XYZ file of C-alpha atoms in Angstrom:
590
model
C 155.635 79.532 41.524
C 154.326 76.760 43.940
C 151.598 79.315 45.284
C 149.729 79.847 41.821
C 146.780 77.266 41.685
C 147.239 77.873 37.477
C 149.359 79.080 34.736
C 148.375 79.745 31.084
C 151.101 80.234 28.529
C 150.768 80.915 25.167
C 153.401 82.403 21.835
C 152.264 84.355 19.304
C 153.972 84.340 15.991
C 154.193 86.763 12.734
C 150.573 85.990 10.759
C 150.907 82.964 9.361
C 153.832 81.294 10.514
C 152.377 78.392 12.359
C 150.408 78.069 8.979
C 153.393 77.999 6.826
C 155.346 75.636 9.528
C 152.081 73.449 9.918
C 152.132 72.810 6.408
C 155.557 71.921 6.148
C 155.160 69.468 8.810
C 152.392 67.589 6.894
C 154.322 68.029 3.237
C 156.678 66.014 4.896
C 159.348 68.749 3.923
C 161.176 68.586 7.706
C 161.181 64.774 8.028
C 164.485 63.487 9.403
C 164.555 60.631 7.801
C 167.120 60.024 4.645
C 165.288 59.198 1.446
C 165.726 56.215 -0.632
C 166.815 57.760 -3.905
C 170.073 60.771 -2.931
C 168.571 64.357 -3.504
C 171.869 65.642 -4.606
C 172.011 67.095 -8.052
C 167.981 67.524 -8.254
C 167.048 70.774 -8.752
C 164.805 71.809 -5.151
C 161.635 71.690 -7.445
C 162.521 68.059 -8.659
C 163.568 67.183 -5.075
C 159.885 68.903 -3.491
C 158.586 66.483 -6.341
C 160.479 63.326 -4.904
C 159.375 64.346 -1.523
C 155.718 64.558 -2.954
C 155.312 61.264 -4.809
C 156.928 59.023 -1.653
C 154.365 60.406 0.632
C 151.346 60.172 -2.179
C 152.302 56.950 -3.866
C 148.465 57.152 -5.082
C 148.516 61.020 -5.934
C 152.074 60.638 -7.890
C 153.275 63.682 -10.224
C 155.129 63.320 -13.422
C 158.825 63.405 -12.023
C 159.571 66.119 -14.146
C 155.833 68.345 -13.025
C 156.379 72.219 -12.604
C 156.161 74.337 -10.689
C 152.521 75.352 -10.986
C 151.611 71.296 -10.720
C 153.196 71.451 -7.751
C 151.506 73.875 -6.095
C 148.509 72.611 -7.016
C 148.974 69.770 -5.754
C 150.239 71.082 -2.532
C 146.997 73.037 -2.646
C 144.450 69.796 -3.096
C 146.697 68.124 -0.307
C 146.147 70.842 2.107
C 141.949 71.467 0.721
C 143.357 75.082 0.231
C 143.965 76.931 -2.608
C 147.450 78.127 -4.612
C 146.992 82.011 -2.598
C 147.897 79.700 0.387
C 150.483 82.127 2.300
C 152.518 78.536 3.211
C 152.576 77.913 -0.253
C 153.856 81.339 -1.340
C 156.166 81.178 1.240
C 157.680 77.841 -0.048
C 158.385 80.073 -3.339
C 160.057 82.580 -1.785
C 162.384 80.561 0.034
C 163.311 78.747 -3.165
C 161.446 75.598 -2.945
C 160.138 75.860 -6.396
C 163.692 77.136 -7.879
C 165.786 74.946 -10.480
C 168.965 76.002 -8.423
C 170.672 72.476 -7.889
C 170.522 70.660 -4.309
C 174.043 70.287 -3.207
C 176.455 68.478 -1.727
C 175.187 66.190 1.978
C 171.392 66.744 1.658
C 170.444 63.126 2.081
C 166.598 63.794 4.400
C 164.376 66.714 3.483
C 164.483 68.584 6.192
C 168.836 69.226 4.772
C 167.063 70.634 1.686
C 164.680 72.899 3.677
C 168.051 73.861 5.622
C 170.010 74.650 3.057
C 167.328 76.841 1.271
C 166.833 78.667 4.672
C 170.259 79.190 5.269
C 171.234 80.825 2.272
C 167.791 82.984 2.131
C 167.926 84.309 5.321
C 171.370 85.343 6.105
C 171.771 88.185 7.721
C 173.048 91.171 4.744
C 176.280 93.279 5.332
C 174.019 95.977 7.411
C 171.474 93.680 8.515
C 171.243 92.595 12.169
C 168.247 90.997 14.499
C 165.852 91.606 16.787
C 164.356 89.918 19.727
C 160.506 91.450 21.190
C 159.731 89.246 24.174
C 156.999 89.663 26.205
C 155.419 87.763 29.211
C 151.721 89.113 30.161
C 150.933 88.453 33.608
C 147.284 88.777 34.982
C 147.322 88.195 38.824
C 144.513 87.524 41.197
C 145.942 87.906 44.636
C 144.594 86.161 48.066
C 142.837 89.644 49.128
C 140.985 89.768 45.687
C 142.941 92.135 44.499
C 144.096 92.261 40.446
C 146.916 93.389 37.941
C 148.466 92.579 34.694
C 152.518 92.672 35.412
C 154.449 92.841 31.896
C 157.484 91.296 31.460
C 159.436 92.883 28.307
C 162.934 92.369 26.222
C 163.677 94.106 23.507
C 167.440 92.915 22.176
C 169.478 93.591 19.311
C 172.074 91.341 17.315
C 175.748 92.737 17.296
C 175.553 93.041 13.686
C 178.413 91.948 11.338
C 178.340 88.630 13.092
C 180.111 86.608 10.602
C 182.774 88.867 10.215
C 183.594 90.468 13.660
C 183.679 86.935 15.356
C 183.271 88.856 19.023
C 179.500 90.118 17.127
C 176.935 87.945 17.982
C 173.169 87.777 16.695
C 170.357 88.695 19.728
C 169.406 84.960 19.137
C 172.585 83.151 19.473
C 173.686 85.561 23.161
C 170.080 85.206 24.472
C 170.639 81.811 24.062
C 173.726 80.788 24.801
C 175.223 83.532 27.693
C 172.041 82.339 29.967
C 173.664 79.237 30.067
C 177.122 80.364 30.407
C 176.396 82.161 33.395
C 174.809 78.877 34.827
C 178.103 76.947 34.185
C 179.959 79.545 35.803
C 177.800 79.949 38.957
C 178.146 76.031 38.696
C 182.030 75.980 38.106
C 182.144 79.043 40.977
C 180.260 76.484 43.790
C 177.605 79.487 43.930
C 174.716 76.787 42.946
C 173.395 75.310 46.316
C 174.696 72.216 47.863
C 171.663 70.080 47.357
C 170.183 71.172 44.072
C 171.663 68.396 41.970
C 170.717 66.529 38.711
C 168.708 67.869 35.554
C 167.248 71.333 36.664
C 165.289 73.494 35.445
C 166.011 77.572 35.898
C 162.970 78.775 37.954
C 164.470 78.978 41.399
C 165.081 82.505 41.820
C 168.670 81.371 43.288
C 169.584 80.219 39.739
C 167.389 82.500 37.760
C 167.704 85.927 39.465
C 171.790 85.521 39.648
C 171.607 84.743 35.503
C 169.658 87.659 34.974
C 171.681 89.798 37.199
C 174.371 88.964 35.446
C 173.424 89.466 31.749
C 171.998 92.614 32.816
C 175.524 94.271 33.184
C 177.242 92.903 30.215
C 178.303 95.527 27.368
C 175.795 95.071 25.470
C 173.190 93.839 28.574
C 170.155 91.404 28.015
C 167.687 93.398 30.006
C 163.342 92.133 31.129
C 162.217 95.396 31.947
C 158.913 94.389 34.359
C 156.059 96.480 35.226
C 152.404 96.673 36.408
C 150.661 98.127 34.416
C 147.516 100.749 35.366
C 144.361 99.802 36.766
C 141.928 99.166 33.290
C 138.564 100.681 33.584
C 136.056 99.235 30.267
C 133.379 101.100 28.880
C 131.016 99.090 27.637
C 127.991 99.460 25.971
C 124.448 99.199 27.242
C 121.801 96.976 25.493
C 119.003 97.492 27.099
C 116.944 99.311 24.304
C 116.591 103.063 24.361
C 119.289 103.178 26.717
C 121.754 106.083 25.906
C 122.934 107.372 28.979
C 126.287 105.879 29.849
C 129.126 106.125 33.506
C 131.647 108.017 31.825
C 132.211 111.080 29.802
C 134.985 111.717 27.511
C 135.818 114.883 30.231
C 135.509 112.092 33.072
C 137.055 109.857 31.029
C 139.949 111.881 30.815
C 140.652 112.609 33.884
C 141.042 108.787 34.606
C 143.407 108.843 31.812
C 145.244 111.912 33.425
C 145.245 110.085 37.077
C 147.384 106.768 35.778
C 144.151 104.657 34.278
C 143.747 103.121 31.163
C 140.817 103.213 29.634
C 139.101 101.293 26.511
C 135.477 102.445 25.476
C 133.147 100.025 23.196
C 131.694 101.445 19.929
C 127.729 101.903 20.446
C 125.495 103.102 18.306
C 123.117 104.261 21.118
C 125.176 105.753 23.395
C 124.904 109.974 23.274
C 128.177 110.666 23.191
C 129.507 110.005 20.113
C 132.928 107.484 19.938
C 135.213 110.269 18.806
C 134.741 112.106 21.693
C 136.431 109.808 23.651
C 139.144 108.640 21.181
C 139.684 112.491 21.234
C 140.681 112.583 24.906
C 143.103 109.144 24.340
C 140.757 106.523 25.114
C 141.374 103.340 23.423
C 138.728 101.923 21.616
C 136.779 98.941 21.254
C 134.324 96.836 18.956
C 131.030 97.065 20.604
C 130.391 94.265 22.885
C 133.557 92.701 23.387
C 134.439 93.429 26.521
C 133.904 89.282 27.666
C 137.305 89.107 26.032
C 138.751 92.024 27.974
C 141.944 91.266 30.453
C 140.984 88.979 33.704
C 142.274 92.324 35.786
C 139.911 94.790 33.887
C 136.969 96.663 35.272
C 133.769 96.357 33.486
C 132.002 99.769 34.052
C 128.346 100.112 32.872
C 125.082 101.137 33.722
C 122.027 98.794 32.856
C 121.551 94.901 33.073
C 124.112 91.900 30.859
C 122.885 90.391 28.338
C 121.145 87.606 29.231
C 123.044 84.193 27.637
C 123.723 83.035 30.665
C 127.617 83.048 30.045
C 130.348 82.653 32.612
C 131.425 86.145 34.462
C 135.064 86.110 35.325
C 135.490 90.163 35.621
C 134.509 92.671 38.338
C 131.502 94.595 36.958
C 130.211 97.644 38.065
C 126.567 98.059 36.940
C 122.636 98.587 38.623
C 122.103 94.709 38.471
C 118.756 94.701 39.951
C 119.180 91.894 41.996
C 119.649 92.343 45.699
C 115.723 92.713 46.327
C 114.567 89.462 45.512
C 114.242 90.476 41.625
C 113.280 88.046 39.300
C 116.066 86.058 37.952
C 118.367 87.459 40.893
C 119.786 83.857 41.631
C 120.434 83.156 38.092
C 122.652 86.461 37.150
C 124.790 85.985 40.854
C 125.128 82.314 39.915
C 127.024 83.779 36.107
C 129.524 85.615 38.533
C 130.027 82.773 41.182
C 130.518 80.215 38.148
C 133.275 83.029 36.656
C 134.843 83.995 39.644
C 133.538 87.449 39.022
C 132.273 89.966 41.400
C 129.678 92.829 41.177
C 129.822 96.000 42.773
C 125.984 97.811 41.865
C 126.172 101.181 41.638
C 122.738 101.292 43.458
C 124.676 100.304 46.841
C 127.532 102.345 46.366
C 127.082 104.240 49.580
C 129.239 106.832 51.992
C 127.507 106.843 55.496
C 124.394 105.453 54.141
C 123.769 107.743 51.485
C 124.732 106.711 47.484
C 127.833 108.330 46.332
C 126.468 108.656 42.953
C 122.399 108.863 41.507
C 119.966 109.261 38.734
C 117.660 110.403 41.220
C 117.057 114.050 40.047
C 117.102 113.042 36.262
C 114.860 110.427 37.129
C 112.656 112.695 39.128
C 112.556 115.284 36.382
C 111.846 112.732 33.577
C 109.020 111.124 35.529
C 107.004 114.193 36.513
C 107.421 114.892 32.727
C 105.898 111.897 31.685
C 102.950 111.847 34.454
C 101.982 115.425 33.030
C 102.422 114.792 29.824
C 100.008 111.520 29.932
C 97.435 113.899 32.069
C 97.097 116.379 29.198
C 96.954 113.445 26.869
C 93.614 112.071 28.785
C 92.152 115.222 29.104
C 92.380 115.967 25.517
C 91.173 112.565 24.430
C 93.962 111.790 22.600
C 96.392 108.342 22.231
C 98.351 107.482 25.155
C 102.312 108.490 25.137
C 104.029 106.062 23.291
C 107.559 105.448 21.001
C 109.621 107.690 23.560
C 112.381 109.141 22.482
C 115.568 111.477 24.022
C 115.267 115.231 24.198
C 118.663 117.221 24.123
C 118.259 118.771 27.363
C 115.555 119.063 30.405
C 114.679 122.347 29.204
C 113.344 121.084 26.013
C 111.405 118.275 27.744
C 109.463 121.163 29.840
C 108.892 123.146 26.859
C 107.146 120.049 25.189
C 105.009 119.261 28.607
C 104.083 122.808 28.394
C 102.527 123.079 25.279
C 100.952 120.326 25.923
C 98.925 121.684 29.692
C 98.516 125.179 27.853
C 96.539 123.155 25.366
C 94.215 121.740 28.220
C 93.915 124.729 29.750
C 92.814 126.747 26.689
C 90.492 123.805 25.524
C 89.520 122.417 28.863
C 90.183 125.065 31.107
C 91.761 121.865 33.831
C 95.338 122.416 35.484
C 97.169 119.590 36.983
C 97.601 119.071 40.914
C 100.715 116.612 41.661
C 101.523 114.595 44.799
C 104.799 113.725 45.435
C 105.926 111.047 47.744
C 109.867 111.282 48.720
C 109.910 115.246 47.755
C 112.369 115.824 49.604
C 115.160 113.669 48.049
C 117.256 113.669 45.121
C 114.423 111.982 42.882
C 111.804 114.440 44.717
C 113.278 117.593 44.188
C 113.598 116.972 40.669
C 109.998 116.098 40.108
C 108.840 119.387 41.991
C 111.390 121.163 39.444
C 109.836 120.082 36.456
C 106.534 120.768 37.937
C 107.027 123.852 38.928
C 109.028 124.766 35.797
C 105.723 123.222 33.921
C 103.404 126.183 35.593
C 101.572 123.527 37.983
C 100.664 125.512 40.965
C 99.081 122.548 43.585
C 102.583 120.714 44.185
C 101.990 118.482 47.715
C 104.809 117.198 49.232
C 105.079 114.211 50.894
C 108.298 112.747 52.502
C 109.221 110.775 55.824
C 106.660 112.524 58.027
C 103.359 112.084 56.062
C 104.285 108.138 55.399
C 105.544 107.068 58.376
C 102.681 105.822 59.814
C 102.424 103.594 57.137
C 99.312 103.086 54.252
C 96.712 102.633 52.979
C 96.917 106.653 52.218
C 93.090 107.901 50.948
C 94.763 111.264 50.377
C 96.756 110.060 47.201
C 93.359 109.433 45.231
C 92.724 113.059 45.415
C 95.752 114.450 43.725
C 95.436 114.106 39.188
C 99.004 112.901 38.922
C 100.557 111.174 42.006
C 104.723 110.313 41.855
C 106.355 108.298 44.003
C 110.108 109.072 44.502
C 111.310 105.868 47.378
C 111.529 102.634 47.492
C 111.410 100.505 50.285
C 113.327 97.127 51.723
C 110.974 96.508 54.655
C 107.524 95.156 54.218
C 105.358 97.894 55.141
C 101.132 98.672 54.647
C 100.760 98.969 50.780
C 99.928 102.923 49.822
C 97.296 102.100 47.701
C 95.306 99.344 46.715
C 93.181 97.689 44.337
C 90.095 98.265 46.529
C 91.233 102.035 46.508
C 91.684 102.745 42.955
C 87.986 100.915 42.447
C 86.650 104.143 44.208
C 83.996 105.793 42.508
C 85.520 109.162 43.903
C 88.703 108.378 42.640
C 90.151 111.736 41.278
C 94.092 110.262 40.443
C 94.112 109.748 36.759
C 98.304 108.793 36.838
C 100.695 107.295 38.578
C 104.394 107.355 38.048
C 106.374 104.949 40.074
C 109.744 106.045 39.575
C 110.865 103.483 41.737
C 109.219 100.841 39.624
C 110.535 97.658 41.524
C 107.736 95.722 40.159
C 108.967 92.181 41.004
C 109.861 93.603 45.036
C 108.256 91.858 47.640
C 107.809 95.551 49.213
C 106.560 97.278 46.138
C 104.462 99.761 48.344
C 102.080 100.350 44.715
C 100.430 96.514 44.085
C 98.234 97.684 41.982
C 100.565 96.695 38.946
C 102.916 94.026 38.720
C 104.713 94.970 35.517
C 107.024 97.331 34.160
C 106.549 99.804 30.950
C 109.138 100.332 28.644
C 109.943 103.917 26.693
C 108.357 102.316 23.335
C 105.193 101.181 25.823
C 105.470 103.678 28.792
C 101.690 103.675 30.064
C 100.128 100.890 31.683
C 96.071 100.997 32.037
C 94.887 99.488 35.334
C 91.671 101.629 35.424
C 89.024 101.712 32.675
C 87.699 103.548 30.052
C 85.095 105.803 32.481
C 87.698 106.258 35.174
C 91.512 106.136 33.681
C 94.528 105.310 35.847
C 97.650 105.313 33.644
C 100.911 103.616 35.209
C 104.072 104.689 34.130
C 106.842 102.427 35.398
C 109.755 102.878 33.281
C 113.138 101.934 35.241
C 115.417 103.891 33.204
C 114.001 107.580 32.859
C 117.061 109.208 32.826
C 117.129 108.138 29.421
C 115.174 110.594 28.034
C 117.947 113.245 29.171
C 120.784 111.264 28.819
C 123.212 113.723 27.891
C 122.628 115.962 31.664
C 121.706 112.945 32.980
C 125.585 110.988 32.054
C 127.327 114.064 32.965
C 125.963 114.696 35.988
C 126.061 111.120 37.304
C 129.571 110.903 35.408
C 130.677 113.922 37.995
C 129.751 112.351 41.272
C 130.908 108.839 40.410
C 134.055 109.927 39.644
C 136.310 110.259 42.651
C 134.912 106.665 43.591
C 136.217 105.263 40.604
C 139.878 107.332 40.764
C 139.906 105.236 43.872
C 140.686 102.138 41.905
C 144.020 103.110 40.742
C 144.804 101.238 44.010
C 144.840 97.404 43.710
C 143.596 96.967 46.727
C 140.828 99.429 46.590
C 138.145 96.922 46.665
C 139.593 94.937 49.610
C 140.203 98.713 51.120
C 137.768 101.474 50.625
C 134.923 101.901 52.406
C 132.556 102.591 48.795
C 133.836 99.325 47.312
C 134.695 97.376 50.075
C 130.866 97.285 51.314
C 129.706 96.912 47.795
C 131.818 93.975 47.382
C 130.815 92.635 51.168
C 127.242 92.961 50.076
C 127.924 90.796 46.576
C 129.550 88.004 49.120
C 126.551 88.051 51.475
C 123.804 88.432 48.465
C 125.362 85.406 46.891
C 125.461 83.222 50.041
C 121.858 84.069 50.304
C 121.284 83.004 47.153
C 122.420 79.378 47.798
C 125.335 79.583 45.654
């Protein structure tokens, strides 16, 4: 295979077999070369002993040690212990035994034959078995990935030694390869000018062979195949995180369209693992999907941990990094030194407009929060802090609620809310929650009200002020630190759910840090005239469960897309994603 720039191949063997051989090797047991003193007559634990001494002339046994002597002294020369599996293995093939060496043993590997011989010859009914099988994971000039299996499974004849036209699977897979190779030789079908010592990988020589043994009697068959796309679940770090991309009802209809699919154990994910090994999902020890297949898709939501380790997979995630982000050059530089690629799921877009979003959730969660924090004030009591999930959005309003009933009973103060972006995804979840929450003076601000760009005096008159967009061109901030100084400042919170703190466009300067859901409010006022900031980036959190299923729906006939190998190279969704990763990455220097 001229065209493949590299080839890894490795064997795995029954546990502890390259042990057991390994040890043999350094025993000296399979040396070649005939000992002084003839074997023949020793019993095999007197001739393991002779073997011993000449290679330990300073660690000699008594010539007539035991058994257990010698095992310990195998053990000391291999700094194990007597439970060594080589050295129970030695016993069970006999090394130990008092059975007499015989007749033309003069090296020790002849006395390891002749034990092996007689201990594993094939009984009356007995026959053998060959499992073969040659993993393949491609990477193809148009980026496109697969793992192509190569299997045999091939039995012996049986009876070998007694039918002589019955053959063991070892001896015909063997030997009838190379029978087939004399014959195509003897036949003139080998080509003119391949002469000499040969290997068989031309396909002239090989795919004739294995035509051929295919249509014997008893045929010597490689079954190949490539095997379905591999879509990995991981699972999120980030703390409080608990939403995750995939439900086990999403999940199996992956399984159901041709996908295999592997989900991590997680301790903080909502759904809990059985779920998903329910629906046939194969599952995983939590974070190890850096050892998943080179072909498989890494599917999460939230940022990777940050050890700076090589990323060789395509991940689909919300990276955070194509608006100038801090640490942006650092996490594409862990993908260009892997030969990875990213595909964020916050440019996964169909005619401009994301396939899939957290927009609502997030809408709902922050409106929830901004009230919440308002009633807080009002009563004088601690900020919001230690945030945890609630089961559903209802259960969230119903705990905002109680808490604006109380102000209005005590205080006799309702809430007014501005909303910037109402009229989006993230917008129209906001005025939900408010308007499930009894707040009466919703404004709504979208394209029209902001076009003409800030400073916007009108947002300081509003208690509770969320903003719903984010921009990517440098525009007039919307407020500023001048503003919120005003003595007639009425705006007591402000929840940017876009929260890109570090963004050169953040149209909100008037913080420069995020909040977290154990920390969620920010003071940037004081202690006469409050102004709470609440910039969480993951507020679909605290609904994960309607926030994973909903997402989970929409993102799902995206990702049934990948069951072609080519869908990244070919679909619209993941072919822009990808062309943004490649033009992100050159901007990055890398």
């Amino acid at each position: 295979m001229p065209e493949c720039h590299s080839i890894i191949r490795g064997t795995y063997r029954n546990n502890g077999w390259c042990n057991t051989l390994r040890a043999i090797a350094l025993l000296g047991l399979n040396d070649k070369k005939e000992c002084k003193d003839s074997l023949v007559g020793k019993t095999y634990l007197e001739g393991a002993v002779y073997v011993y001494n000449s290679r330990n002339p300073d660690a000699k046994l008594p010539a007539s040690a035991n058994a257990d002597q010698l095992k310990e002294a195998y053990a000391k020369f291999l700094k194990s212990d007597t439970k060594n599996k080589a050295i129970s293995d030695l016993e069970w093939v006999g090394q130990f035994s008092n059975d007499k060496i015989p007749d033309g043993v003069k090296a020790p590997i002849d006395m390891m034959c002749t034990l092996w011989t007689a201990k594993m010859q094939y009984g009356e009914d007995e026959k053998d078995m060959i499992v073969m099988q040659h993993i393949f994971e491609v990477e193809y000039k148009n980026g496109a990935r697969e793992e192509i299996t190569s299997t045999l499974i091939n039995f012996g004849l049986g009876k070998y030694h007694h039918i002589p036209s019955k053959f063991t699977s070892m001896a015909r897979t063997v030997s009838l390869p190379l029978a087939c190779a004399i014959r195509m030789k003897l036949e003139d079908r080998i080509e003119k000018n391949v002469t000499g010592v040969i290997r068989p990988v031309d396909p002239a020589i090989y795919n004739v062979i294995l035509d051929e043994v295919s249509k014997f009697d008893n045929p010597i068959i490689f079954k190949e195949a490539a095997l379905p796309t591999a879509i990995w679940l991981r699972h999120e770090v980030k703390p409080g995180e608990e939403r995750c991309a995939l439900t086990p009802e999403t999940a199996k209809e992956l399984l159901d369209a041709g996908f295999r699919v592997t989900v991590e154990k997680s301790d903080t994910r909502c759904i809990p693992i059985e779920e998903y090994e329910k629906v046939g999902c194969k599952i995983a020890e939590t974070a190890s999907w850096p050892s998943a297949p080179y072909p498989t898709i890494i599917l999460g939501l939230k940022e990777l941990p940050e050890d700076n380790s090589d990323l060789i997979h395509r991940h689909i995630l919300f990276a955070h990094c194509y608006k100038d982000q801090a640490g942006w050059k650092e996490l594409l530089a862990r993908f260009k030194r892997g030969g990875g690629s990213l595909y964020d799921l916050e440019f996964l877009k169909l005619n401009g407009r994301r396939v899939a979003a957290f927009g609502r959730p997030a809408g709902m969660a922050g409106m929830a929060l901004g009230l919440w924090q308002w009633a807080m004030q009002k009563l004088g009591k601690p900020a919001i802090a230690d945030l945890k999930s609630w089961k559903s959005k209802e259960a969230m309003c119903e705990t905002v609620r109680n808490a604006l009933k109380e102000v209005e009973e005590k205080k006799g103060l309702k809430p007014s809310t501005l909303i910037i972006g109402a009229l989006g995804r993230c917008g129209r979840g906001a005025t939900w929650v408010a308007e499930q929450c009894g707040v009466t003076t919703i404004i709504k601000w979208d394209m029209e009200e902001t076009k003409g760009g800030g400073p916007f005096k009108a947002l300081l008159e509003t208690d509770v002020l969320v903003n719903c967009i984010y921009l990517t061109v440098k525009i007039p901030p919307f407020l500023t630190k001048e503003m919120v100084a005003s003595p007639t400042r009425k705006l007591s919170v402000l929840v940017d759910v876009s929260c890109d703190t570090s963004n050169p466009n953040n149209p909100f300067p008037i913080y420069n840090t995020g909040t977290t859901l154990t920390s969620p409010i920010l003071p940037v006022g004081d202690a006469k005239m409050p102004l709470d900031v609440v910039a969480i980036d993951h507020l679909p959190s605290l609904i994960p469960l309607e926030s994973s299923i909903n997402y989970g729906k929409d993102l799902l006939p995206y990702l049934k897309e990948l069951i072609h190998k080519d869908a990244f190279a070919t679909k619209p969704v993941w072919k822009d994603a990808g062309d943004l990763f490649v033009s992100k990455t050159k901007a990055a220097g890398l």
